């Protein structure tokens, strides 16, 4: 009887020890994976076969916080937002406008050499940028100079054949908007309902008393997020009524802390002009003139 008990005790000890070893390995593996915090390109060796950090696709796939569009099968607005990277660092952001072009702000190209630029989609896929051009039809004529189109090296999926919805009218300053910002790890977009800031107050807050930045084609929104340094929110949008209506041109807390962010107003210019002409026709003014 005693030998049987000893055998059972030894077996139990072996199981416990093996479980502890396996658990330790699991913890080590998790710790190893947690080292991949930055978007680096250096090879890592250890518990996995030699590999690059960018091969961890789950690290780059952002999580959508927007439900499907009101129209069945409509692409979520989150999917249109891209991150623009240079040497593994986030430089700015943009919006996909067709299967081969991304709309961003002109200030993005100041710190972003085109030949080193990678455009990273919401699903983690990457595309090289090949050239840039002036953006027409996405803002008023004066505001267009603040926008740039980046051409991708290859075409995107068919889901982007339909352009994203953009504002069809100029928002009133009293209308609230939805401010979009990345979380700390750039894995999902945080969305907060905020108020717009009147131009006069905004000029004081961003120290633009002469009005060099704040114009009639820009708008300011409240952003009270605190940070120790400049947040590179360049190119991130704000949203109203499920449409992109503004694009950040100065980042957040750049060059110094402020509770207001400055955006260029986005406008579906063709549709805007068409609706204005229809209003004139319906009013009968054109008949009185001609």
mmCIF file of C-alpha atoms in Angstrom:
data_model
loop_
_atom_site.group_PDB
_atom_site.id
_atom_site.type_symbol
_atom_site.label_atom_id
_atom_site.label_comp_id
_atom_site.label_asym_id
_atom_site.label_seq_id
_atom_site.Cartn_x
_atom_site.Cartn_y
_atom_site.Cartn_z
ATOM 1 C CA UNK A 1 0.000 0.000 0.000
ATOM 2 C CA UNK A 2 2.843 2.375 0.916
ATOM 3 C CA UNK A 3 4.617 2.022 -2.456
ATOM 4 C CA UNK A 4 1.353 2.895 -4.223
ATOM 5 C CA UNK A 5 0.971 6.074 -2.169
ATOM 6 C CA UNK A 6 4.590 7.026 -2.885
ATOM 7 C CA UNK A 7 4.046 6.520 -6.611
ATOM 8 C CA UNK A 8 0.908 8.704 -6.539
ATOM 9 C CA UNK A 9 2.746 11.395 -4.562
ATOM 10 C CA UNK A 10 5.674 11.391 -7.021
ATOM 11 C CA UNK A 11 3.282 11.637 -9.990
ATOM 12 C CA UNK A 12 1.469 14.549 -8.361
ATOM 13 C CA UNK A 13 4.753 16.379 -7.793
ATOM 14 C CA UNK A 14 5.752 15.836 -11.428
ATOM 15 C CA UNK A 15 2.439 17.262 -12.685
ATOM 16 C CA UNK A 16 2.768 20.315 -10.423
ATOM 17 C CA UNK A 17 6.348 20.950 -11.533
ATOM 18 C CA UNK A 18 5.499 20.594 -15.212
ATOM 19 C CA UNK A 19 2.563 22.962 -14.804
ATOM 20 C CA UNK A 20 4.815 25.501 -13.123
ATOM 21 C CA UNK A 21 7.380 25.250 -15.936
ATOM 22 C CA UNK A 22 4.717 25.616 -18.618
ATOM 23 C CA UNK A 23 3.194 28.576 -16.780
ATOM 24 C CA UNK A 24 6.596 30.218 -16.481
ATOM 25 C CA UNK A 25 7.223 29.758 -20.195
ATOM 26 C CA UNK A 26 3.854 31.252 -20.945
ATOM 27 C CA UNK A 27 4.611 34.272 -18.801
ATOM 28 C CA UNK A 28 8.023 34.698 -20.435
ATOM 29 C CA UNK A 29 6.401 34.528 -23.864
ATOM 30 C CA UNK A 30 3.855 37.147 -22.880
ATOM 31 C CA UNK A 31 6.583 39.396 -21.512
ATOM 32 C CA UNK A 32 8.517 38.908 -24.748
ATOM 33 C CA UNK A 33 5.489 39.913 -26.807
ATOM 34 C CA UNK A 34 4.902 42.975 -24.652
ATOM 35 C CA UNK A 35 8.271 44.318 -25.733
ATOM 36 C CA UNK A 36 6.828 45.064 -29.165
ATOM 37 C CA UNK A 37 5.400 48.421 -28.181
ATOM 38 C CA UNK A 38 7.056 50.682 -30.750
ATOM 39 C CA UNK A 39 6.662 50.385 -34.491
ATOM 40 C CA UNK A 40 10.272 49.289 -34.930
ATOM 41 C CA UNK A 41 11.947 47.346 -37.703
ATOM 42 C CA UNK A 42 14.651 45.551 -35.687
ATOM 43 C CA UNK A 43 14.859 41.746 -35.636
ATOM 44 C CA UNK A 44 14.083 40.003 -32.350
ATOM 45 C CA UNK A 45 15.237 36.571 -31.289
ATOM 46 C CA UNK A 46 14.066 34.529 -28.341
ATOM 47 C CA UNK A 47 11.003 32.433 -27.708
ATOM 48 C CA UNK A 48 9.824 32.817 -31.290
ATOM 49 C CA UNK A 49 11.773 32.066 -34.426
ATOM 50 C CA UNK A 50 13.813 35.082 -35.558
ATOM 51 C CA UNK A 51 11.364 37.678 -36.853
ATOM 52 C CA UNK A 52 10.683 41.372 -37.267
ATOM 53 C CA UNK A 53 8.376 43.335 -34.985
ATOM 54 C CA UNK A 54 6.216 44.409 -37.949
ATOM 55 C CA UNK A 55 5.345 40.737 -38.515
ATOM 56 C CA UNK A 56 3.090 40.989 -35.456
ATOM 57 C CA UNK A 57 0.130 42.143 -37.511
ATOM 58 C CA UNK A 58 -2.117 42.263 -34.465
ATOM 59 C CA UNK A 59 0.044 45.115 -33.228
ATOM 60 C CA UNK A 60 -0.951 47.238 -36.207
ATOM 61 C CA UNK A 61 -4.561 46.351 -36.722
ATOM 62 C CA UNK A 62 -6.674 49.130 -35.283
ATOM 63 C CA UNK A 63 -10.023 48.398 -33.689
ATOM 64 C CA UNK A 64 -13.081 50.127 -35.101
ATOM 65 C CA UNK A 65 -15.268 52.053 -32.684
ATOM 66 C CA UNK A 66 -17.811 53.014 -35.336
ATOM 67 C CA UNK A 67 -20.757 50.787 -36.139
ATOM 68 C CA UNK A 68 -21.574 49.996 -39.752
ATOM 69 C CA UNK A 69 -23.012 52.886 -41.715
ATOM 70 C CA UNK A 70 -26.699 53.637 -41.864
ATOM 71 C CA UNK A 71 -26.782 52.140 -45.368
ATOM 72 C CA UNK A 72 -26.349 48.352 -45.373
ATOM 73 C CA UNK A 73 -22.793 47.385 -46.317
ATOM 74 C CA UNK A 74 -21.465 50.931 -45.978
ATOM 75 C CA UNK A 75 -17.796 51.126 -44.947
ATOM 76 C CA UNK A 76 -17.335 52.342 -41.330
ATOM 77 C CA UNK A 77 -15.775 55.798 -41.170
ATOM 78 C CA UNK A 78 -12.895 54.433 -39.062
ATOM 79 C CA UNK A 79 -11.691 52.359 -42.006
ATOM 80 C CA UNK A 80 -11.050 55.496 -44.053
ATOM 81 C CA UNK A 81 -8.570 56.852 -41.482
ATOM 82 C CA UNK A 82 -4.896 56.011 -42.080
ATOM 83 C CA UNK A 83 -1.649 56.534 -40.205
ATOM 84 C CA UNK A 84 1.295 57.976 -42.121
ATOM 85 C CA UNK A 85 4.632 56.623 -40.900
ATOM 86 C CA UNK A 86 8.274 57.534 -41.494
ATOM 87 C CA UNK A 87 11.029 55.298 -40.079
ATOM 88 C CA UNK A 88 8.494 53.567 -37.856
ATOM 89 C CA UNK A 89 7.165 56.778 -36.294
ATOM 90 C CA UNK A 90 3.726 58.308 -36.666
ATOM 91 C CA UNK A 91 4.115 61.589 -38.546
ATOM 92 C CA UNK A 92 0.511 62.422 -39.364
ATOM 93 C CA UNK A 93 -2.803 60.953 -40.458
ATOM 94 C CA UNK A 94 -5.127 61.076 -43.431
ATOM 95 C CA UNK A 95 -8.391 59.964 -45.018
ATOM 96 C CA UNK A 96 -8.738 57.561 -47.944
ATOM 97 C CA UNK A 97 -10.683 59.325 -50.715
ATOM 98 C CA UNK A 98 -10.459 56.680 -53.471
ATOM 99 C CA UNK A 99 -8.711 53.403 -54.216
ATOM 100 C CA UNK A 100 -5.307 55.015 -54.702
ATOM 101 C CA UNK A 101 -5.289 58.400 -52.935
ATOM 102 C CA UNK A 102 -5.167 59.654 -49.357
ATOM 103 C CA UNK A 103 -6.139 63.168 -48.314
ATOM 104 C CA UNK A 104 -3.967 64.791 -45.656
ATOM 105 C CA UNK A 105 -2.816 68.241 -44.567
ATOM 106 C CA UNK A 106 0.072 69.993 -46.294
ATOM 107 C CA UNK A 107 1.924 70.400 -42.975
ATOM 108 C CA UNK A 108 2.329 66.607 -42.998
ATOM 109 C CA UNK A 109 4.878 66.727 -45.823
ATOM 110 C CA UNK A 110 7.153 69.137 -43.971
ATOM 111 C CA UNK A 111 8.506 66.328 -41.746
ATOM 112 C CA UNK A 112 7.751 63.419 -44.045
ATOM 113 C CA UNK A 113 10.098 62.593 -46.954
ATOM 114 C CA UNK A 114 7.878 60.972 -49.569
ATOM 115 C CA UNK A 115 10.375 58.218 -50.415
ATOM 116 C CA UNK A 116 10.371 57.025 -46.779
ATOM 117 C CA UNK A 117 6.650 57.368 -46.213
ATOM 118 C CA UNK A 118 4.425 54.374 -45.477
ATOM 119 C CA UNK A 119 0.646 54.644 -45.287
ATOM 120 C CA UNK A 120 -0.828 52.206 -42.770
ATOM 121 C CA UNK A 121 -4.482 51.255 -43.047
ATOM 122 C CA UNK A 122 -6.877 50.381 -40.252
ATOM 123 C CA UNK A 123 -6.367 46.643 -40.892
ATOM 124 C CA UNK A 124 -2.590 46.966 -40.485
ATOM 125 C CA UNK A 125 -1.692 46.700 -44.190
ATOM 126 C CA UNK A 126 0.955 49.078 -45.512
ATOM 127 C CA UNK A 127 1.303 50.980 -48.770
ATOM 128 C CA UNK A 128 4.183 53.018 -50.107
ATOM 129 C CA UNK A 129 3.570 56.629 -51.099
ATOM 130 C CA UNK A 130 4.701 57.455 -54.616
ATOM 131 C CA UNK A 131 3.917 61.151 -55.101
ATOM 132 C CA UNK A 132 1.792 64.040 -53.876
ATOM 133 C CA UNK A 133 -0.405 66.630 -55.562
ATOM 134 C CA UNK A 134 -2.711 69.533 -54.773
ATOM 135 C CA UNK A 135 -6.117 68.557 -53.400
ATOM 136 C CA UNK A 136 -9.090 70.002 -55.269
ATOM 137 C CA UNK A 137 -12.739 69.820 -54.324
ATOM 138 C CA UNK A 138 -12.383 68.926 -50.647
ATOM 139 C CA UNK A 139 -12.582 72.445 -49.177
ATOM 140 C CA UNK A 140 -13.306 75.996 -50.227
ATOM 141 C CA UNK A 141 -10.846 77.461 -52.704
ATOM 142 C CA UNK A 142 -8.893 79.244 -49.973
ATOM 143 C CA UNK A 143 -8.779 76.172 -47.756
ATOM 144 C CA UNK A 144 -7.493 73.895 -50.520
ATOM 145 C CA UNK A 145 -3.926 75.145 -50.058
ATOM 146 C CA UNK A 146 -3.868 73.456 -46.645
ATOM 147 C CA UNK A 147 -4.636 70.025 -48.127
ATOM 148 C CA UNK A 148 -2.566 67.520 -50.093
ATOM 149 C CA UNK A 149 -3.303 64.248 -51.895
ATOM 150 C CA UNK A 150 -0.853 61.360 -51.500
ATOM 151 C CA UNK A 151 -0.848 58.678 -54.192
ATOM 152 C CA UNK A 152 -0.331 55.074 -53.120
ATOM 153 C CA UNK A 153 1.927 52.594 -54.882
ATOM 154 C CA UNK A 154 -0.901 50.139 -55.507
ATOM 155 C CA UNK A 155 -4.685 50.189 -55.484
ATOM 156 C CA UNK A 156 -6.791 49.468 -52.423
ATOM 157 C CA UNK A 157 -9.718 47.085 -52.115
ATOM 158 C CA UNK A 158 -13.003 47.801 -53.822
ATOM 159 C CA UNK A 159 -14.604 48.920 -50.555
ATOM 160 C CA UNK A 160 -12.923 52.295 -51.094
ATOM 161 C CA UNK A 161 -14.303 52.899 -54.577
ATOM 162 C CA UNK A 162 -17.020 54.986 -52.978
ATOM 163 C CA UNK A 163 -15.513 58.147 -51.443
ATOM 164 C CA UNK A 164 -16.116 58.886 -47.758
ATOM 165 C CA UNK A 165 -18.995 61.205 -46.822
ATOM 166 C CA UNK A 166 -17.935 64.817 -46.305
ATOM 167 C CA UNK A 167 -19.841 67.844 -45.092
ATOM 168 C CA UNK A 168 -22.412 69.184 -47.534
ATOM 169 C CA UNK A 169 -22.691 72.551 -45.806
ATOM 170 C CA UNK A 170 -20.632 74.831 -43.610
ATOM 171 C CA UNK A 171 -21.257 74.012 -39.956
ATOM 172 C CA UNK A 172 -22.482 76.753 -37.667
ATOM 173 C CA UNK A 173 -20.212 77.530 -34.727
ATOM 174 C CA UNK A 174 -22.983 76.491 -32.339
ATOM 175 C CA UNK A 175 -23.109 72.925 -33.712
ATOM 176 C CA UNK A 176 -21.220 70.263 -31.684
ATOM 177 C CA UNK A 177 -18.788 67.941 -33.449
ATOM 178 C CA UNK A 178 -17.180 64.580 -32.718
ATOM 179 C CA UNK A 179 -13.459 64.881 -31.987
ATOM 180 C CA UNK A 180 -11.372 61.859 -33.081
ATOM 181 C CA UNK A 181 -8.027 61.079 -31.404
ATOM 182 C CA UNK A 182 -5.908 57.931 -31.153
ATOM 183 C CA UNK A 183 -5.519 56.085 -27.891
ATOM 184 C CA UNK A 184 -1.976 55.839 -26.520
ATOM 185 C CA UNK A 185 -1.124 52.672 -28.447
ATOM 186 C CA UNK A 186 -2.793 53.826 -31.685
ATOM 187 C CA UNK A 187 -5.066 50.771 -31.756
ATOM 188 C CA UNK A 188 -8.432 52.547 -31.828
ATOM 189 C CA UNK A 189 -9.923 55.997 -32.252
ATOM 190 C CA UNK A 190 -11.375 57.746 -29.227
ATOM 191 C CA UNK A 191 -14.434 59.841 -30.004
ATOM 192 C CA UNK A 192 -15.749 62.674 -27.887
ATOM 193 C CA UNK A 193 -18.605 65.082 -28.477
ATOM 194 C CA UNK A 194 -17.149 68.583 -28.130
ATOM 195 C CA UNK A 195 -18.077 72.189 -28.820
ATOM 196 C CA UNK A 196 -16.588 74.474 -31.400
ATOM 197 C CA UNK A 197 -14.626 77.522 -30.277
ATOM 198 C CA UNK A 198 -15.444 80.979 -31.618
ATOM 199 C CA UNK A 199 -12.666 82.400 -33.801
ATOM 200 C CA UNK A 200 -11.895 85.339 -31.516
ATOM 201 C CA UNK A 201 -11.458 83.082 -28.491
ATOM 202 C CA UNK A 202 -9.499 80.532 -30.500
ATOM 203 C CA UNK A 203 -7.017 83.162 -31.662
ATOM 204 C CA UNK A 204 -6.265 84.010 -28.040
ATOM 205 C CA UNK A 205 -5.909 80.371 -27.027
ATOM 206 C CA UNK A 206 -3.513 79.430 -29.843
ATOM 207 C CA UNK A 207 -1.703 82.790 -29.696
ATOM 208 C CA UNK A 208 -2.747 83.826 -33.197
ATOM 209 C CA UNK A 209 -3.968 87.353 -32.465
ATOM 210 C CA UNK A 210 -2.993 88.559 -35.961
ATOM 211 C CA UNK A 211 -5.123 85.845 -37.579
ATOM 212 C CA UNK A 212 -2.384 84.189 -39.621
ATOM 213 C CA UNK A 213 -3.784 80.702 -38.964
ATOM 214 C CA UNK A 214 -7.402 81.080 -37.896
ATOM 215 C CA UNK A 215 -9.357 82.090 -41.007
ATOM 216 C CA UNK A 216 -12.889 81.828 -42.330
ATOM 217 C CA UNK A 217 -11.998 78.468 -43.911
ATOM 218 C CA UNK A 218 -10.785 77.000 -40.594
ATOM 219 C CA UNK A 219 -12.589 76.074 -37.407
ATOM 220 C CA UNK A 220 -11.505 75.442 -33.821
ATOM 221 C CA UNK A 221 -12.789 72.758 -31.489
ATOM 222 C CA UNK A 222 -12.337 72.099 -27.779
ATOM 223 C CA UNK A 223 -9.649 69.570 -26.845
ATOM 224 C CA UNK A 224 -8.764 69.476 -23.145
ATOM 225 C CA UNK A 225 -6.535 66.388 -23.382
ATOM 226 C CA UNK A 226 -3.334 66.995 -21.423
ATOM 227 C CA UNK A 227 0.067 65.885 -22.701
ATOM 228 C CA UNK A 228 3.706 66.572 -21.946
ATOM 229 C CA UNK A 229 4.573 67.104 -25.599
ATOM 230 C CA UNK A 230 3.063 67.802 -29.006
ATOM 231 C CA UNK A 231 0.479 65.217 -30.067
ATOM 232 C CA UNK A 232 0.795 64.525 -33.799
ATOM 233 C CA UNK A 233 -2.917 64.676 -34.578
ATOM 234 C CA UNK A 234 -2.206 66.331 -37.933
ATOM 235 C CA UNK A 235 -4.684 65.001 -40.482
ATOM 236 C CA UNK A 236 -7.121 63.499 -37.981
ATOM 237 C CA UNK A 237 -10.737 64.493 -38.683
ATOM 238 C CA UNK A 238 -13.676 65.677 -36.701
ATOM 239 C CA UNK A 239 -17.080 64.307 -37.639
ATOM 240 C CA UNK A 240 -20.620 65.662 -37.780
ATOM 241 C CA UNK A 241 -23.703 63.695 -38.805
ATOM 242 C CA UNK A 242 -21.619 60.731 -40.014
ATOM 243 C CA UNK A 243 -19.518 62.953 -42.303
ATOM 244 C CA UNK A 244 -15.927 64.195 -42.188
ATOM 245 C CA UNK A 245 -16.155 67.948 -41.671
ATOM 246 C CA UNK A 246 -12.685 69.050 -40.584
ATOM 247 C CA UNK A 247 -9.025 67.997 -40.638
ATOM 248 C CA UNK A 248 -6.473 68.919 -37.968
ATOM 249 C CA UNK A 249 -3.719 71.212 -39.276
ATOM 250 C CA UNK A 250 -1.678 72.006 -36.123
ATOM 251 C CA UNK A 251 -1.783 68.856 -33.988
ATOM 252 C CA UNK A 252 -2.635 69.110 -30.292
ATOM 253 C CA UNK A 253 -0.594 71.141 -27.790
ATOM 254 C CA UNK A 254 1.731 72.167 -30.606
ATOM 255 C CA UNK A 255 3.932 74.097 -30.141
ATOM 256 C CA UNK A 256 2.532 74.767 -26.660
ATOM 257 C CA UNK A 257 -0.392 73.573 -24.560
ATOM 258 C CA UNK A 258 -3.841 74.796 -25.598
ATOM 259 C CA UNK A 259 -7.471 73.778 -25.095
ATOM 260 C CA UNK A 260 -8.320 74.417 -28.752
ATOM 261 C CA UNK A 261 -7.304 72.537 -31.911
ATOM 262 C CA UNK A 262 -7.395 74.175 -35.351
ATOM 263 C CA UNK A 263 -8.936 72.394 -38.353
ATOM 264 C CA UNK A 264 -9.390 73.193 -42.016
ATOM 265 C CA UNK A 265 -13.069 72.840 -42.921
ATOM 266 C CA UNK A 266 -13.797 69.905 -45.235
ATOM 267 C CA UNK A 267 -16.571 70.419 -47.730
ATOM 268 C CA UNK A 268 -17.949 68.364 -50.597
ATOM 269 C CA UNK A 269 -17.526 71.361 -52.893
ATOM 270 C CA UNK A 270 -19.344 69.982 -55.946
ATOM 271 C CA UNK A 271 -22.369 68.925 -53.940
ATOM 272 C CA UNK A 272 -22.273 72.161 -51.944
ATOM 273 C CA UNK A 273 -22.347 74.315 -55.101
ATOM 274 C CA UNK A 274 -25.023 72.105 -56.646
ATOM 275 C CA UNK A 275 -27.270 72.485 -53.595
ATOM 276 C CA UNK A 276 -26.755 76.257 -53.557
ATOM 277 C CA UNK A 277 -27.741 76.481 -57.222
ATOM 278 C CA UNK A 278 -30.826 74.370 -56.537
ATOM 279 C CA UNK A 279 -31.782 76.736 -53.711
ATOM 280 C CA UNK A 280 -31.505 79.671 -56.119
ATOM 281 C CA UNK A 281 -33.660 77.898 -58.698
ATOM 282 C CA UNK A 282 -36.310 77.014 -56.126
ATOM 283 C CA UNK A 283 -36.417 80.590 -54.875
ATOM 284 C CA UNK A 284 -37.038 81.942 -58.389
ATOM 285 C CA UNK A 285 -34.301 84.568 -58.113
ATOM 286 C CA UNK A 286 -32.722 83.388 -61.358
ATOM 287 C CA UNK A 287 -35.955 84.158 -63.259
ATOM 288 C CA UNK A 288 -36.093 87.664 -61.822
ATOM 289 C CA UNK A 289 -32.485 88.297 -62.874
ATOM 290 C CA UNK A 290 -32.757 86.836 -66.373
#
